[in-house]
Structure formats: C-alpha cells, structure tokens
Coordinates of C-alpha atoms and ligand atoms in Angstrom, one line a residue:
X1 CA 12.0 21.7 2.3
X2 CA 8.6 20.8 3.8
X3 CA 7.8 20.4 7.1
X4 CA 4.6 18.7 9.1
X5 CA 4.8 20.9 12.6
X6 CA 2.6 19.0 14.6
X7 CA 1.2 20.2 18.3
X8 CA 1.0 17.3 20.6
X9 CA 0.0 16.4 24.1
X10 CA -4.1 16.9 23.5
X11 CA -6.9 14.1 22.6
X12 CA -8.3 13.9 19.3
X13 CA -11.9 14.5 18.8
X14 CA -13.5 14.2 15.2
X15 CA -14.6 11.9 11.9
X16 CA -12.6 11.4 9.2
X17 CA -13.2 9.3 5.7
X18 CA -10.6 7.2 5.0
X19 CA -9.2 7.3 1.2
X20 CA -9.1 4.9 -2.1
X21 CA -6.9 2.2 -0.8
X22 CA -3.2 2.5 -3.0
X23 CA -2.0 -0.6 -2.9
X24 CA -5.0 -1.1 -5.1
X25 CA -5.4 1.6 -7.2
X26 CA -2.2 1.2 -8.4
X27 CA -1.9 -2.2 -9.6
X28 CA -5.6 -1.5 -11.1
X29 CA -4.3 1.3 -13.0
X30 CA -1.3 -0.9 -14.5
X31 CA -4.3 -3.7 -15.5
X32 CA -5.9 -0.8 -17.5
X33 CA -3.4 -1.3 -19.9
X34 CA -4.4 -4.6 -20.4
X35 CA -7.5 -3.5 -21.6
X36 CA -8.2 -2.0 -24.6
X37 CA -10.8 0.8 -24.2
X38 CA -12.0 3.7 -21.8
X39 CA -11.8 2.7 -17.5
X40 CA -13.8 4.8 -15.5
X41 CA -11.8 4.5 -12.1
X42 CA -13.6 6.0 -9.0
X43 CA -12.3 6.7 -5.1
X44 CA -8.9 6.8 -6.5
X45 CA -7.0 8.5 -3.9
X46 CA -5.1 11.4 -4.7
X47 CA -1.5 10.4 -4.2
X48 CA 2.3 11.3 -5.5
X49 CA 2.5 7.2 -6.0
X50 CA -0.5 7.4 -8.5
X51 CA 0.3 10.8 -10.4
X52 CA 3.7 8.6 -11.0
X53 CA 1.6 5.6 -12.0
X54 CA -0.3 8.6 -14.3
X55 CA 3.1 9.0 -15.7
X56 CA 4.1 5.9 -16.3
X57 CA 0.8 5.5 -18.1
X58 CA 1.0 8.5 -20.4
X59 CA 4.4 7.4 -21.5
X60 CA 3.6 4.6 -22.5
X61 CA 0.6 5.8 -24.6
X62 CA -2.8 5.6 -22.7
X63 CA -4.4 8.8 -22.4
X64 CA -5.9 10.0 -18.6
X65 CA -7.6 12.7 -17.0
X66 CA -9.5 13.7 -14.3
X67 CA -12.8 14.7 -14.3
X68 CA -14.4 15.9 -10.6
X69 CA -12.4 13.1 -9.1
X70 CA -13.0 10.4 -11.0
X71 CA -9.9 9.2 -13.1
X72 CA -10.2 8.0 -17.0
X73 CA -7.5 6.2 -18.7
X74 CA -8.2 5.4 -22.2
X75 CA -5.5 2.4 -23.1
X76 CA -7.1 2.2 -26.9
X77 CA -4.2 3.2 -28.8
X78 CA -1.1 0.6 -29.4
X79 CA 0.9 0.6 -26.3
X80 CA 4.9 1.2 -25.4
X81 CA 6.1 -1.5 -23.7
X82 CA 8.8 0.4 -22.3
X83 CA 9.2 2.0 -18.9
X84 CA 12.1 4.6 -18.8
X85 CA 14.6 4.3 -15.7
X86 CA 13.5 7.9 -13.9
X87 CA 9.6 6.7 -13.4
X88 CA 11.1 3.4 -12.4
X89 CA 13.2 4.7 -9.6
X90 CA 10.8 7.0 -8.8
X91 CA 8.2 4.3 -7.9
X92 CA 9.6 0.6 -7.6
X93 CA 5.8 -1.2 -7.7
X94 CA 6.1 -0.1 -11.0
X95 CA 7.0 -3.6 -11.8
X96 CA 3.4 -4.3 -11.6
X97 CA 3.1 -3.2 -15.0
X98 CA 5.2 -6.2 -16.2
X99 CA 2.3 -8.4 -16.3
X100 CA -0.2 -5.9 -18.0
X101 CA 2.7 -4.7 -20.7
X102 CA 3.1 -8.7 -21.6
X103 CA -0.5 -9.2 -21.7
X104 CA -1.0 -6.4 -24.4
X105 CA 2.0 -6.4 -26.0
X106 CA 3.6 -8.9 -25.9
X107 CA 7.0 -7.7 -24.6
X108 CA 8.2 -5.5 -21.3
X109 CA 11.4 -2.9 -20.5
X110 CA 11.6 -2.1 -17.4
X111 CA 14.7 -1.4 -15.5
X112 CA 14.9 -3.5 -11.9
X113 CA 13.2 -1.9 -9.7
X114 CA 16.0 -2.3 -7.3
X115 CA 15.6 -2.3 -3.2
X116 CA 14.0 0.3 -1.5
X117 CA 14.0 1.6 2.0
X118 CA 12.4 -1.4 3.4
X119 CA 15.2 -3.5 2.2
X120 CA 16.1 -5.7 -0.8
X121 CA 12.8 -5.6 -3.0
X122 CA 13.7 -9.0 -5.4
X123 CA 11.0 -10.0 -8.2
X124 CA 12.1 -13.7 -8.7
X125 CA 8.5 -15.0 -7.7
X126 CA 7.3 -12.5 -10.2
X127 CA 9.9 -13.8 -13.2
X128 CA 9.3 -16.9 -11.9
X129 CA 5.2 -16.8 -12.6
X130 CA 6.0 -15.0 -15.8
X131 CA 7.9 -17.7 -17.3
X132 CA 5.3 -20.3 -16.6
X133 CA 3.5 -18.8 -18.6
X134 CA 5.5 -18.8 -21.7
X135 CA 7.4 -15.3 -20.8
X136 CA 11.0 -15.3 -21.8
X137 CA 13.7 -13.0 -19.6
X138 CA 16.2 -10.9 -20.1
X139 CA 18.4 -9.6 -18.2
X140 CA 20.9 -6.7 -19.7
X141 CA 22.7 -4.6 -17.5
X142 CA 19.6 -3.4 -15.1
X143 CA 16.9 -3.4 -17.9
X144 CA 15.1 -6.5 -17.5
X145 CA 13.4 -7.6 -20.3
X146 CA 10.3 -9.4 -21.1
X147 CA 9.2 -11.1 -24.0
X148 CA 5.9 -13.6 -25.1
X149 CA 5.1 -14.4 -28.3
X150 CA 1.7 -16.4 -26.6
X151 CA 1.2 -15.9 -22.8
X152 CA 0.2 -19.7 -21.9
X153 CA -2.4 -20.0 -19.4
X154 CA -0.8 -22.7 -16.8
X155 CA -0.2 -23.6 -13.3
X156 CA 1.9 -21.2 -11.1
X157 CA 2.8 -22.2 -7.6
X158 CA 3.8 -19.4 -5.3
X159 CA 6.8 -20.1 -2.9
X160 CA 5.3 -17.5 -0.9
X161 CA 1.9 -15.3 -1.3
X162 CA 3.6 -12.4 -2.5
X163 CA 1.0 -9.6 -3.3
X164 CA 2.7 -8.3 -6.1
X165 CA 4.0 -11.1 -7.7
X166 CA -0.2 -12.4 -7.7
X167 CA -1.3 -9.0 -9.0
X168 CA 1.4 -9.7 -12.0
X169 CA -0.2 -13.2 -12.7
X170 CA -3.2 -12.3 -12.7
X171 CA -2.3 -9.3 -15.0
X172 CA -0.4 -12.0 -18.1
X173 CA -3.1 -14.5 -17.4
X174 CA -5.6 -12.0 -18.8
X175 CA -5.1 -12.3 -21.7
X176 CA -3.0 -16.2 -22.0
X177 CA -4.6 -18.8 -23.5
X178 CA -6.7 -21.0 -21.7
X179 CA -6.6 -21.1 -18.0
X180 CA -4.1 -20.0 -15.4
X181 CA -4.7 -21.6 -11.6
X182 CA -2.5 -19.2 -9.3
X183 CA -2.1 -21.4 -6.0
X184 CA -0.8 -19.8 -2.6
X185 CA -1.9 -16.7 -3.8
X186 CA -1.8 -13.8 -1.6
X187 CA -4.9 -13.3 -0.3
X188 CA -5.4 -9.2 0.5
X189 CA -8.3 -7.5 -0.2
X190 CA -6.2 -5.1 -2.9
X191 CA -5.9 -8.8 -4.4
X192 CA -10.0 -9.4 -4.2
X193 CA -10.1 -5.8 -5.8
X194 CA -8.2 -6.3 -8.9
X195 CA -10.0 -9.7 -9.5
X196 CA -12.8 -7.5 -9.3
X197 CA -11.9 -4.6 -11.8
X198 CA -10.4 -7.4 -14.3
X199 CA -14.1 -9.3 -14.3
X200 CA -16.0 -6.1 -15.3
X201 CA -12.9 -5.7 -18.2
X202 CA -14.3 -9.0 -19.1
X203 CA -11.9 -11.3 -18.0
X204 CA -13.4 -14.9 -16.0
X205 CA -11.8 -14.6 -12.5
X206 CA -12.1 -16.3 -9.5
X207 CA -11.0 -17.3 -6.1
X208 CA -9.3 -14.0 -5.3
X209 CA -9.5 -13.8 -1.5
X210 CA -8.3 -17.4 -1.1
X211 CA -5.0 -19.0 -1.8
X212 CA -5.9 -20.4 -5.1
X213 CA -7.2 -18.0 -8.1
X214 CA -8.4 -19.0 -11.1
X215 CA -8.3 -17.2 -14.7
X216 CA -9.5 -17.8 -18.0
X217 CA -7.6 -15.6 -20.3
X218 CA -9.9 -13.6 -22.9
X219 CA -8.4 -13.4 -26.3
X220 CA -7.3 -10.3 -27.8
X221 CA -9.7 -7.8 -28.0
X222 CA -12.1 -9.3 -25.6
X223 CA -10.2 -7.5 -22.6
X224 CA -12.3 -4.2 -22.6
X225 CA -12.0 -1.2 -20.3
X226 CA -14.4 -1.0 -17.5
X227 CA -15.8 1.2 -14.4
X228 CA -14.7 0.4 -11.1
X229 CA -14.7 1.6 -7.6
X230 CA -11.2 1.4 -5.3
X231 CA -11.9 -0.2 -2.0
X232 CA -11.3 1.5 1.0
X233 CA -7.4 2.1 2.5
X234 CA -7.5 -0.6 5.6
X235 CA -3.5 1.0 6.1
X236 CA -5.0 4.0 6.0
X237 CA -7.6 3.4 8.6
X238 CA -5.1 1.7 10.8
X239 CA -3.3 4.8 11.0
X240 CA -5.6 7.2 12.1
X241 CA -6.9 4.9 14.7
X242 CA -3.6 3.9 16.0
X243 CA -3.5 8.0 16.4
X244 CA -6.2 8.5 18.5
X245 CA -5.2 5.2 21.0
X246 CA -2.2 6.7 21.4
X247 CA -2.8 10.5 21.5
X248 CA -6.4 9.6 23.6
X249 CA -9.6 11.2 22.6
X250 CA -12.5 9.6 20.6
X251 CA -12.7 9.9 16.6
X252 CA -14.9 8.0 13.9
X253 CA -13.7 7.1 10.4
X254 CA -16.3 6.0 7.8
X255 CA -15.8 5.0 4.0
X256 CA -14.3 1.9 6.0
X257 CA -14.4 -1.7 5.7
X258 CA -13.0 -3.0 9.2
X259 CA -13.2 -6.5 7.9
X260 CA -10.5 -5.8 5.9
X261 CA -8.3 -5.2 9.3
X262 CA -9.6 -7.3 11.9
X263 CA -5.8 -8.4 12.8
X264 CA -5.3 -4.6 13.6
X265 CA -8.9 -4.2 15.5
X266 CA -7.8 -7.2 17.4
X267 CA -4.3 -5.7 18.7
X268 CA -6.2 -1.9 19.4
X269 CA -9.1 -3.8 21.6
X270 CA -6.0 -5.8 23.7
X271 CA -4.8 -2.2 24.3
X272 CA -7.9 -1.2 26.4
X273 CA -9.6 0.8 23.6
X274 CA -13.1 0.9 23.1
X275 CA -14.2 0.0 20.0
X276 CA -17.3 0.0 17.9
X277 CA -17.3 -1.3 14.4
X278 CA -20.9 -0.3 12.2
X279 CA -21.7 0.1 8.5
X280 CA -18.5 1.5 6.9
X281 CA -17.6 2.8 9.8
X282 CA -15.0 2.7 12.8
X283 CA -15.6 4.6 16.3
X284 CA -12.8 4.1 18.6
X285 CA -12.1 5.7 22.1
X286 CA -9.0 5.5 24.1
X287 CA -7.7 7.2 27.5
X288 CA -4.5 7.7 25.7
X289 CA -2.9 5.4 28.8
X290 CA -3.4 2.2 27.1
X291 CA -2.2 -1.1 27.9
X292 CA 0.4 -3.0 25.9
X293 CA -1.3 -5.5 23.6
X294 CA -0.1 -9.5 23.2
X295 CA 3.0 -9.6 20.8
X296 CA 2.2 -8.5 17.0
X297 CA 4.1 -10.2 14.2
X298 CA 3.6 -9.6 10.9
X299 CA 2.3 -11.6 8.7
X300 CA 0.7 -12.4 4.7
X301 CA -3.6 -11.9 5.2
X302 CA -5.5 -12.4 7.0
X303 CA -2.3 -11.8 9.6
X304 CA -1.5 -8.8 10.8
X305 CA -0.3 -6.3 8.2
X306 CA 3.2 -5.4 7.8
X307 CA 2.4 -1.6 6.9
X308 CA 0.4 -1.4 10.1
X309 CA 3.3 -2.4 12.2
X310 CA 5.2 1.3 12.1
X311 CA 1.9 3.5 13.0
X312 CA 0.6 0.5 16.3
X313 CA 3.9 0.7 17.6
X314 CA 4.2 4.7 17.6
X315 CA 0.5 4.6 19.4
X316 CA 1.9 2.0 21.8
X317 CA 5.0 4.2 23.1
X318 CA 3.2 5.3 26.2
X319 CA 1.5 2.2 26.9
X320 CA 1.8 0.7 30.4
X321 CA 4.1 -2.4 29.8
X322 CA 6.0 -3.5 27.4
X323 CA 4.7 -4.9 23.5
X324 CA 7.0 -7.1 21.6
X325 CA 7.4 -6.6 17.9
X326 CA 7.9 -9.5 15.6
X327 CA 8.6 -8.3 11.7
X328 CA 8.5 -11.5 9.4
X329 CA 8.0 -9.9 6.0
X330 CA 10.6 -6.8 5.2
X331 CA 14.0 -7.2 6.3
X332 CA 14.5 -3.4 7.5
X333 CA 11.0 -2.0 8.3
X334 CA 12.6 -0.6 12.3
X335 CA 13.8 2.8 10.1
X336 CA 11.2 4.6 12.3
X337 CA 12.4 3.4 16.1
X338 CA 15.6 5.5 15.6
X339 CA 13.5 8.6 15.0
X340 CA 11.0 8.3 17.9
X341 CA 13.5 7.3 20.2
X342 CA 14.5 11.0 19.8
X343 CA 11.1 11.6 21.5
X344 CA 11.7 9.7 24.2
X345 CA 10.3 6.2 23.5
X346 CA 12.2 3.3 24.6
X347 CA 12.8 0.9 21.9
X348 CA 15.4 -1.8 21.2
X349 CA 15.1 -3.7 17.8
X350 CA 17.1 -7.2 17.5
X351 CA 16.7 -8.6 14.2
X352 CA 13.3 -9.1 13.3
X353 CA 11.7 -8.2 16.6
X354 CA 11.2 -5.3 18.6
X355 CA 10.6 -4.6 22.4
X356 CA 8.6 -1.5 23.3
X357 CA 8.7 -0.5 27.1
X358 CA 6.0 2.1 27.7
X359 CA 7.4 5.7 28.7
X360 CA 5.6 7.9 31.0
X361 CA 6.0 10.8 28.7
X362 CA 6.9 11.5 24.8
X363 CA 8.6 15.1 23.9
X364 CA 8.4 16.7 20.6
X365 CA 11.3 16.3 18.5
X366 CA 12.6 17.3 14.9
X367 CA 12.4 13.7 13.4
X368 CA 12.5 12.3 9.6
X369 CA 10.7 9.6 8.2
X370 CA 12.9 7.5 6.0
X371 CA 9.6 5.9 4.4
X372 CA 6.2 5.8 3.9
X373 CA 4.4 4.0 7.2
X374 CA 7.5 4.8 9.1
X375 CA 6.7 8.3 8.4
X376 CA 3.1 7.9 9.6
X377 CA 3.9 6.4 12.7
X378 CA 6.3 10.1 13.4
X379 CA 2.9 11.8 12.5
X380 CA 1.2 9.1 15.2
X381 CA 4.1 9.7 18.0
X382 CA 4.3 13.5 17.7
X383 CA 0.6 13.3 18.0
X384 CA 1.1 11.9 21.9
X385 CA 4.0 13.7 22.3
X386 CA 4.4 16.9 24.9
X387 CA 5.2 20.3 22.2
X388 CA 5.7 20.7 18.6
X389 CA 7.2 18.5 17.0
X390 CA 8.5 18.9 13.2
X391 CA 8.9 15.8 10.9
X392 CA 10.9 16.4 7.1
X393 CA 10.8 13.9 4.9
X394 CA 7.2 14.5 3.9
X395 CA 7.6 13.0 0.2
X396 CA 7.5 9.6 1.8
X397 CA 4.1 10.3 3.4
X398 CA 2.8 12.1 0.5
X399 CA 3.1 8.7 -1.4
X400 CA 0.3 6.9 0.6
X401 CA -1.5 9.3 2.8
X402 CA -3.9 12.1 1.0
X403 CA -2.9 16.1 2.8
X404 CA -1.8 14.1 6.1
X405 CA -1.8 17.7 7.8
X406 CA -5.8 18.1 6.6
X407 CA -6.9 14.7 8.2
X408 CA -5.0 15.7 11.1
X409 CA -7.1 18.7 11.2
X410 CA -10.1 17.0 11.1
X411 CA -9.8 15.2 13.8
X412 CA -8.8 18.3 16.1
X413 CA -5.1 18.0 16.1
X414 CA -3.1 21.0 15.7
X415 CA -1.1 20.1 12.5
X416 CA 0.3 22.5 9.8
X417 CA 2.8 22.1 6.8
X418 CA 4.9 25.0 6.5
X419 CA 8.1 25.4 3.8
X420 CA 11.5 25.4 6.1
X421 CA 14.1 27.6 4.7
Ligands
EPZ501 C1 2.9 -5.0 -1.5 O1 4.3 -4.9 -1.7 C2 2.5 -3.6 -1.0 N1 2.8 -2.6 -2.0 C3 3.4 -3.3 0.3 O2 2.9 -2.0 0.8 C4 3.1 -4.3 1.4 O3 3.9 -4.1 2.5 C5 3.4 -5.7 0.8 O4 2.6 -5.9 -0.4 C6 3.0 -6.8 1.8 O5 1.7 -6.7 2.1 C7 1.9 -2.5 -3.0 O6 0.9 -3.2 -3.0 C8 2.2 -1.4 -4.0 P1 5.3 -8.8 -1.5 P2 5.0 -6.2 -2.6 O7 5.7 -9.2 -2.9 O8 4.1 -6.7 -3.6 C9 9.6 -10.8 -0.8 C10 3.2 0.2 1.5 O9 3.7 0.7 2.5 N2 9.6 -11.0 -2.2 O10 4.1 -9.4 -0.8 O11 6.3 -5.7 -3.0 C11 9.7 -9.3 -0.5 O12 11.1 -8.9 -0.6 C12 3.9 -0.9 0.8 O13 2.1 0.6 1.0 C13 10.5 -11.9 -2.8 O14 11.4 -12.4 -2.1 O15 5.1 -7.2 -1.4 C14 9.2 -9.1 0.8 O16 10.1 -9.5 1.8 C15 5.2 -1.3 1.4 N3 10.5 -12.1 -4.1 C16 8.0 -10.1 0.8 O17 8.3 -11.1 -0.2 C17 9.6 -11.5 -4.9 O18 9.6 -11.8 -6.2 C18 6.6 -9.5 0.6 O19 6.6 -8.9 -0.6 C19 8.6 -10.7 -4.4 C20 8.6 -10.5 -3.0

C-alpha cells in the first residue's frame, strides 16, 4: 500500500503551475465521441480519472494516444455504445458519456453509476433532460439503457444547475435536430469549457457561463473533431493555496485563472492572507496564524465551490476563532473531519454544517482519505501539523491531483510516497 509521509510544522516557500482542470477534461473527452474525426486535446492533466476515461474510450472504439503530452482521440470509426460495469464502478462521472453515446449512436448501456463516497449520486435531472429530447429509458436490473431514434432539439428546464446533467445536454443536443435551449444551467467554467471545445467540433453554442445555453444541433457528420486547450484546475488552485494559509509561508501558482475562484479568494483574504492576483497567476502569503473567515457554504457558481470546502477547512484548523461550515450540495462531504480530528483539530459536524474552533497546535497522525478533496485537505492539515504524518488512501488523490507528493516538493514541503509493507 502507498503512503504520502508528509513533514509538517515549516512554511512553504515556492511556485507551482497548477494542472488541466478534470472536471473538464473529462466530460470533453466523453464529447469526443460525438465527434467524428481526430481531437487534438492539450493541458490535459495526467490523472487515474482520465486514463479510466482513456479506457472507457478505447472500449468503446475511439483510438487515443499520447504524444509529448498532448492527448489524440480519433472517434472516426463506428462507436460501441456500451460501457462495461468494471469502468463504470471504477469512475461514476462516467455517465457523462450518456449524452455523447446517444448523440452518435443513437443508443447508451451503461450500468448506474451508483452513489459514491460523497453520498447518493442520482441521475434523474440527467434522464430527465434526455428524454426531452426524444431519449427513451430503460431500466433493467442496474444497466440503464438509452435509446433515440432522433435526438429532438427542445426546451430542458433544470430543477437544479446540476454540472453534469448540463454537460449531458449539451452533449445529445449536439447533434438533435434543431435547437435545444438548456435553462438553469449550471454555470462553471468546466461548463464554459466544453461549450468551447463543442464550437471548434462545429457545433453553434452559446450562453455557457449563464443559466441559459443555447444549441443548434449539427447533423450527422457535421460534428467534426477539433483542437482544444483544458482550462486551468481552479480546485486545484484552491488547494495549494489553502496549503500555504494554513501551513504559513509565501508560494505563487501560475497557469491560473483566479477568476474562476473568486468565492475561494474571497474566504483566504477574510483569513488575514495577503493576496495578489496578476496574469495567470496567484501569489499568496500567510503567517500560518490566520484568522477564521465569515461562514462558507457551498454553493452552485459563482458560489463557493463544494470541492474547495475539504482543503479551506483543513487550512483553517489553527485559525484563531472559530469558522462555520455550511455544505448545501453533497449529503456526506464531512468524511475528512473524522480523520483530522486524529491530529488534533476540533471539529463537530451537525447535518449539513460544520463548526471549526481553531487549535493552538496540529500533530501528525496516520490518517486516510476516504475521497478525493477529503484526501487533499489530509495533505493540507499534515502540512500545518507538528511531525510526520502518513496519509493511505492515496488512489482517491491520485484521481484529481497530478504526483501530489512532487507539487508538495515544489513548494518546499518535505513530502515523499513511499510503499508500506
Ligand atoms: C460535478 O459533479 C463534479 N464532477 C464534482 O466534482 C462537483 O463537486 C460537482 O459537479 C458540483 O460542482 C465532475 O465534474 C466530474 P452535480 P456532478 O450534478 O455533475 C444532485 C470532484 O471532487 N443531483 O452538480 O455529479 C447530486 O446528488 C467532484 O472533482 C441530483 O439530485 O454534480 C448533488 O447533490 C466531486 N440528480 C448535486 O445535485 C441528478 O441527476 C450536485 O450534483 C444530478 C445531480
């Protein structure tokens, strides 16, 4: 088993660039199938999530390589619209693929993609936006199936912005006939991205950014493949600066757009840290005693991010008073407070909220993350933490974050993976 042993107890000092953003990458890479022809995909980070994705795609019969970084997925040949069970569980946003396999083919099998460790994971606001559009469902013991004869461009009302049920109406209305107006749409910058990526594939997009998107669906054959570049990771970015307010020190991270986390830049300034936002770039120094910021609750974008909530409250452990948490959008995203309360923070968690009283002093613990940001906010606490501290579990953060233990490096922390008996 794998273990990060991180060294805690010392400022950070150092500039880091932050990677391809995956929560965009990956639901680009299921629109390649919607295309038919060569995408040139660049600043795709290097991740277990998209090697799965890579998977996913080979099986069903795109071809992809690599060459010097840059990822090509040739989705010429006829596709299979079927995604086996094992790449399924291995990676639930799989389902993004529904709306890409429809579009191309015509038909989807997938299996549900089932909860996860953030709590139930349903995809009735994605079913729901399928069948607007013409889709028929199926649903046979676990496989859910999808069928269109003709993917009908129409109306779709979201009950709630839900990111990936957007992504997946965007993806059918592609290729539907005629035009598809997506309102209360979530409005992310992974959302902006895609619109982005389908545009240069040919498709007339729209509105992306706002709660209302509009699509004209190119006919068959029109949807070709196309070269894009992933935005930056704005989670990504709030983790490694939640790591130096909490572990003190002074770091820049560049390949950054900060506009894309002004929520999170808000909550880090209420904290006492300086910060100095330029071109692509992030500077941010802290004292590593900050202050506790106003209450953060989670929210759909522009609020503040849900996946930022894990690594800002690990950098607020030590803070002088106390932060209250408020998480509105998964149902069990407090996995991590158990494990840093084996460090010494002092947490309780009541529902949907969370009340952090600032300790005077963190000590290094054996923890485990039980998920991907919950996992980067061990990395965050054992950073501020007094001794080395060992966190297993490192297949969650190998999902989102690229060699955690080399940006560590970078930015002068004493981090090292090492195989544990
Ligand atoms: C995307 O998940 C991200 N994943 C998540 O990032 C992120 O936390 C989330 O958006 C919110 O920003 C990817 O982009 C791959 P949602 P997604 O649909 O699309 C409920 C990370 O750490 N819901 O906006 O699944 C759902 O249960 C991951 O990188 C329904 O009820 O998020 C949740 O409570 C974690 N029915 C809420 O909406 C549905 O049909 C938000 O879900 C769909 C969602």
């Amino acid at each position: 088993m794998s273990v990060l042993e991180i060294t805690g107890g010392r400022p950070l000092k150092g500039m880091i660039r932050i990677q391809g953003a995956k929560n965009s990458a990956l639901p680009i890479l299921a629109a390649s199938v919607a295309a038919e022809g060569v995408s040139v995909i660049r600043n795709c980070p290097e991740l277990t999530d998209v090697e799965t994705t890579i998977k996913i795609l080979r099986h069903i019969g795109c071809e992809v390589w690599k060459d010097e970084g840059v990822l090509y997925i040739d989705s010429s040949r006829p596709i299979r619209p079927e995604i086996p069970d094992m790449l399924m569980s291995e990676l639930r946003s799989s389902v993004i693929f529904l709306g890409a396999l429809l579009a191309r083919a015509g038909e989807a099998w997938i299996s549900h993609p089932g909860g996860c460790e953030l709590g139930p994971r349903p995809i009735d606001l994605h079913i729901g936006a399928l069948r607007a559009m013409g889709a028929e469902t199926d649903d046979r013991g676990g496989r859910l199936i999808c069928r269109a004869r003709r993917l009908e461009g129409g109306r779709i009302d979201l009950p709630f912005p839900s990111v990936g049920a957007t992504e997946n109406a965007m993806l059918a209305a592609a290729r539907a006939d005629g035009m598809t107006v997506i309102t209360n749409a979530a409005r992310e910058p992974e959302i902006e991205d895609l619109q982005n990526y389908l545009i240069a594939a040919g498709v007339r997009a729209a509105g992306a950014g706002s709660s209302v998107i509009y699509i004209c669906g190119a006919g068959k054959g029109r949807v070709h493949g196309a070269e894009h570049r992933v935005i930056s990771d704005r989670i990504a970015a709030a983790t490694f600066l939640s790591a130096c307010a909490g572990a003190g020190g002074e770091i820049t991270i560049y390949d950054t757009e900060p506009k894309h986390y002004t929520a999170v830049l808000r909550s880090l300034r209420e904290t006492g840290c300086e910060l100095e936002t330029g071109e692509g770039t992030v500077r941010i120094k802290s004292s590593g005693r900050v202050k506790a910021p106003r209450p953060v609750t989670t929210k759909p974008y522009p609020g503040f991010p849900t996946d930022a909530q894990p690594p800002v409250m690990a950098a607020l452990l030590k803070a002088e008073g106390t932060t209250v948490f408020v998480e509105n959008i998964f149902q069990n995203r407090y996995r991590h407070t158990d494990e840093l309360r084996l460090m010494g923070a002092d947490i309780k968690t009541e529902g949907k909220t969370a009340i952090i009283c600032g300790v005077k002093k963190l000590t290094a613990a054996r923890v485990k993350a039980a998920d991907l940001r919950g996992g980067a906010a061990l990395a965050v606490a054992a950073l501020s933490a007094e001794g080395v501290s060992e966190i297993t579990g490192l297949k969650h953060i190998d999902r989102g974050y690229e060699c955690m233990e080399r940006s560590l490096e970078e930015l002068g922390a004493e981090a090292v993976r090492l195989e544990d008996g």
